[in-house]
XYZ file of C-alpha atoms in Angstrom:
188
model
C -10.372 24.723 -9.941
C -10.229 21.422 -9.016
C -13.560 20.552 -9.808
C -12.733 22.673 -13.190
C -10.087 19.853 -13.768
C -11.796 17.078 -12.361
C -14.670 17.677 -15.187
C -11.995 18.024 -17.801
C -10.041 15.423 -17.448
C -13.617 12.652 -17.133
C -13.730 12.928 -21.260
C -9.700 11.763 -21.693
C -9.572 9.896 -18.697
C -12.485 7.297 -20.461
C -11.014 7.747 -23.564
C -7.511 6.499 -22.251
C -8.919 3.649 -20.871
C -10.650 2.617 -23.612
C -7.479 3.284 -26.211
C -4.498 2.394 -23.731
C -3.557 -0.578 -21.457
C -5.216 -0.019 -18.322
C -3.220 -1.650 -15.973
C -0.281 0.400 -17.673
C -2.367 3.208 -17.090
C -3.060 2.427 -13.338
C 0.276 2.194 -12.891
C 1.244 5.763 -14.106
C -1.566 7.286 -12.790
C -0.872 6.108 -9.375
C 3.155 6.472 -9.855
C 2.892 9.898 -11.033
C 0.371 10.904 -7.949
C 2.548 9.021 -5.625
C 5.552 11.048 -7.306
C 3.973 13.741 -6.806
C 3.529 13.938 -2.976
C 7.186 12.897 -2.429
C 7.900 16.110 -4.224
C 5.752 18.259 -2.089
C 6.829 16.628 0.794
C 10.131 17.307 -0.109
C 8.708 20.914 -0.658
C 7.511 21.755 2.672
C 10.450 19.816 4.051
C 12.724 22.358 2.455
C 10.562 25.812 3.159
C 10.303 25.829 -1.083
C 9.074 29.709 -2.244
C 7.957 28.019 -4.688
C 5.241 26.562 -1.820
C 2.060 27.892 -3.191
C 2.940 27.081 -6.626
C 3.311 23.432 -5.953
C 0.613 23.115 -4.040
C -1.372 23.720 -7.030
C 0.470 22.082 -9.238
C 0.526 18.585 -7.075
C -3.634 19.032 -6.943
C -3.678 19.090 -9.991
C -1.855 16.376 -10.971
C -3.628 14.436 -8.461
C -6.911 15.468 -9.837
C -6.441 13.906 -13.256
C -4.352 10.780 -12.092
C -7.893 10.384 -10.075
C -9.735 10.561 -12.983
C -7.716 8.071 -15.186
C -7.379 5.625 -12.558
C -11.011 5.610 -11.822
C -11.942 5.565 -15.124
C -9.472 2.487 -16.126
C -10.845 0.666 -12.530
C -14.058 0.828 -14.220
C -14.101 -0.515 -17.445
C -11.186 -3.248 -15.967
C -13.706 -4.833 -13.530
C -15.600 -7.292 -15.103
C -12.642 -8.398 -16.793
C -11.525 -9.121 -12.976
C -14.580 -10.916 -11.276
C -17.228 -12.855 -12.666
C -20.274 -11.531 -14.351
C -22.407 -13.016 -11.682
C -20.264 -10.854 -8.759
C -20.036 -7.875 -11.028
C -22.564 -5.488 -8.986
C -21.305 -6.772 -5.519
C -17.741 -5.636 -6.735
C -18.775 -2.710 -8.178
C -21.331 -2.004 -4.630
C -17.485 -3.105 -2.625
C -15.293 -0.054 -4.694
C -17.774 2.433 -4.300
C -18.125 1.521 -0.910
C -14.103 1.311 -0.375
C -14.426 4.928 -1.967
C -17.342 6.560 0.427
C -15.630 5.011 3.225
C -11.680 6.472 2.396
C -14.047 10.153 1.710
C -15.229 9.412 5.222
C -12.007 8.285 7.283
C -9.316 10.297 4.983
C -9.715 13.787 6.185
C -9.936 12.913 9.996
C -7.042 10.940 9.453
C -4.936 13.491 7.422
C -5.771 16.327 10.123
C -4.525 13.681 12.662
C -1.027 13.300 10.366
C -1.497 16.704 9.639
C -0.942 17.706 13.758
C 1.809 15.519 13.759
C 3.787 16.578 11.256
C 2.762 19.108 7.811
C 4.336 16.636 5.863
C 2.859 13.323 7.349
C -0.511 13.293 5.574
C 1.238 13.716 2.269
C 4.157 10.927 3.019
C 1.272 8.652 3.467
C -0.814 9.381 0.473
C 2.546 9.212 -1.732
C 2.923 5.540 0.093
C -0.491 4.601 -0.695
C -0.295 5.704 -4.454
C 2.862 4.076 -4.234
C 1.488 0.856 -2.468
C -1.926 0.504 -5.148
C 0.897 1.337 -8.326
C 2.753 -2.214 -6.873
C 0.186 -4.062 -6.168
C -1.121 -3.614 -10.019
C 2.114 -5.635 -11.375
C 0.314 -8.584 -9.484
C -2.483 -8.854 -11.625
C -2.283 -11.398 -13.916
C -5.620 -10.945 -15.609
C -5.814 -9.360 -18.913
C -7.759 -5.845 -18.023
C -9.547 -5.579 -21.311
C -9.694 -7.294 -24.584
C -6.926 -7.766 -27.297
C -7.819 -4.640 -29.581
C -8.034 -5.304 -33.611
C -6.752 -2.682 -35.896
C -10.523 -1.299 -36.694
C -11.249 -0.605 -33.051
C -8.598 0.758 -32.874
C -9.947 4.157 -34.522
C -6.713 5.128 -35.919
C -7.871 7.567 -38.212
C -11.604 7.765 -37.180
C -10.910 8.901 -33.923
C -12.226 12.730 -35.039
C -15.378 11.145 -36.274
C -16.097 9.298 -32.832
C -15.852 12.251 -31.179
C -17.836 14.136 -33.139
C -20.656 11.639 -33.618
C -20.795 11.404 -29.607
C -21.419 15.153 -29.251
C -23.430 14.780 -31.864
C -25.347 12.275 -30.505
C -25.595 14.168 -27.247
C -26.347 17.572 -29.046
C -29.662 15.970 -30.779
C -31.282 15.023 -27.670
C -32.527 18.269 -25.868
C -33.310 16.994 -22.536
C -29.367 15.036 -22.559
C -28.295 18.612 -22.835
C -30.340 20.130 -20.439
C -29.303 17.123 -17.625
C -26.028 17.488 -18.470
C -26.020 21.468 -18.651
C -27.843 21.697 -15.099
C -25.176 18.879 -13.503
C -22.313 20.837 -13.800
C -23.101 23.619 -11.106
C -24.034 20.683 -8.445
C -21.059 18.511 -9.833
C -18.233 21.672 -8.957
C -19.670 22.135 -5.782
C -19.935 18.859 -4.529
C -16.657 18.213 -5.412
C -15.596 21.299 -3.592
């Protein structure tokens, strides 16, 4: 379910990163994720009878928020670092993400051994600090939008052109379709 949600959130996440203010999108994504983790902590502490559904909903909110944040972050990076430093900055971001994916489960297990709410509380704090940290970024994270760039009235045409372009290339169709199952397995 989470793998499907992650894959489903990627196209809208990329579109949102292009259409909306990226700083606001990243703050909203991290803030929503933090709030969801706090709600889960409260559900765990109170022994909510809806705990299973709460876990599923919080997991979905977390995955969708992660995808929205990820695309906005990647699109904003060229506006923060010099073009000569861009590949190193992308590498650092990827290294940070990979380190977190290696250390996170181990640290989460240790925190879970102390208290079952502690890993989710720590995640809430991490998301909250990320959202607050974004308030201090002063650089513009995207170029100013002109009325023509907004795509008002032309959104459907833009989406259909993108899918038509993909559909017209059989090798790309095969590649995209063959990546679905491995991505779901790897993500799971």
